[in-house]
C-alpha cells in the first residue's frame, strides 16, 4: 500500500496571502497551486474554494 502524502500543519510562520495575518486555512487548488488565508479571509472565501473543489486544510484551533 503506498504511503499517503500529507501537508505540514500550519504554523505561525504561515501568513495570509490577502493581508499577512496568521494563516488559518490552506487551500490547495486542483492545478497544484496553494493559497493561505487568515480566519477572516478563510470564512470569506471558503464556500467558493469548496465550489471549485479545492482541498482545504483548516487550523484545528479555529472554527471557519
mmCIF file of C-alpha atoms in Angstrom:
data_model
loop_
_atom_site.group_PDB
_atom_site.id
_atom_site.type_symbol
_atom_site.label_atom_id
_atom_site.label_comp_id
_atom_site.label_asym_id
_atom_site.label_seq_id
_atom_site.Cartn_x
_atom_site.Cartn_y
_atom_site.Cartn_z
ATOM 1 C CA UNK A 1 0.000 0.000 0.000
ATOM 2 C CA UNK A 2 1.519 3.380 -0.979
ATOM 3 C CA UNK A 3 2.189 5.994 1.660
ATOM 4 C CA UNK A 4 -0.156 8.981 1.740
ATOM 5 C CA UNK A 5 1.421 12.386 1.274
ATOM 6 C CA UNK A 6 0.284 14.961 3.809
ATOM 7 C CA UNK A 7 0.910 18.672 4.005
ATOM 8 C CA UNK A 8 2.612 20.079 7.091
ATOM 9 C CA UNK A 9 0.436 21.687 9.742
ATOM 10 C CA UNK A 10 0.018 25.444 9.552
ATOM 11 C CA UNK A 11 2.498 27.310 11.757
ATOM 12 C CA UNK A 12 2.901 30.885 12.984
ATOM 13 C CA UNK A 13 5.265 31.452 10.055
ATOM 14 C CA UNK A 14 2.433 30.817 7.537
ATOM 15 C CA UNK A 15 0.812 34.116 6.559
ATOM 16 C CA UNK A 16 -2.443 35.039 4.794
ATOM 17 C CA UNK A 17 -1.954 35.789 1.087
ATOM 18 C CA UNK A 18 -4.517 38.619 1.309
ATOM 19 C CA UNK A 19 -3.477 40.575 4.407
ATOM 20 C CA UNK A 20 -0.410 38.999 6.026
ATOM 21 C CA UNK A 21 -2.169 37.852 9.229
ATOM 22 C CA UNK A 22 -1.518 34.361 10.615
ATOM 23 C CA UNK A 23 -2.848 31.715 8.202
ATOM 24 C CA UNK A 24 -5.704 29.528 9.449
ATOM 25 C CA UNK A 25 -6.747 27.910 6.148
ATOM 26 C CA UNK A 26 -4.676 26.316 3.389
ATOM 27 C CA UNK A 27 -6.396 25.813 0.032
ATOM 28 C CA UNK A 28 -4.686 23.526 -2.457
ATOM 29 C CA UNK A 29 -6.087 24.086 -5.929
ATOM 30 C CA UNK A 30 -6.552 21.298 -8.458
ATOM 31 C CA UNK A 31 -3.862 22.961 -10.595
ATOM 32 C CA UNK A 32 -1.420 22.395 -7.720
ATOM 33 C CA UNK A 33 -1.295 25.991 -6.514
ATOM 34 C CA UNK A 34 -1.645 26.779 -2.841
ATOM 35 C CA UNK A 35 -3.322 29.726 -1.099
ATOM 36 C CA UNK A 36 -3.190 30.634 2.590
ATOM 37 C CA UNK A 37 -5.891 32.658 4.369
ATOM 38 C CA UNK A 38 -6.407 34.096 7.850
ATOM 39 C CA UNK A 39 -9.649 33.316 9.688
ATOM 40 C CA UNK A 40 -11.431 36.392 8.290
ATOM 41 C CA UNK A 41 -10.482 35.759 4.667
ATOM 42 C CA UNK A 42 -10.869 31.999 5.101
ATOM 43 C CA UNK A 43 -14.530 32.485 6.081
ATOM 44 C CA UNK A 44 -14.987 34.898 3.162
ATOM 45 C CA UNK A 45 -13.586 32.547 0.505
ATOM 46 C CA UNK A 46 -14.246 29.051 1.933
ATOM 47 C CA UNK A 47 -17.529 28.456 0.069
ATOM 48 C CA UNK A 48 -16.051 29.488 -3.281
ATOM 49 C CA UNK A 49 -12.979 27.335 -2.731
ATOM 50 C CA UNK A 50 -15.218 24.364 -1.929
ATOM 51 C CA UNK A 51 -17.206 25.053 -5.110
ATOM 52 C CA UNK A 52 -14.050 24.683 -7.211
ATOM 53 C CA UNK A 53 -13.148 21.532 -5.246
ATOM 54 C CA UNK A 54 -10.006 22.908 -3.625
ATOM 55 C CA UNK A 55 -8.506 20.675 -0.928
ATOM 56 C CA UNK A 56 -8.964 22.656 2.303
ATOM 57 C CA UNK A 57 -6.782 22.260 5.385
ATOM 58 C CA UNK A 58 -8.052 24.217 8.389
ATOM 59 C CA UNK A 59 -6.269 25.121 11.588
ATOM 60 C CA UNK A 60 -7.872 22.843 14.184
ATOM 61 C CA UNK A 61 -7.956 25.600 16.826
ATOM 62 C CA UNK A 62 -10.411 27.847 14.937
ATOM 63 C CA UNK A 63 -13.869 27.253 13.537
ATOM 64 C CA UNK A 64 -14.222 28.560 9.989
#
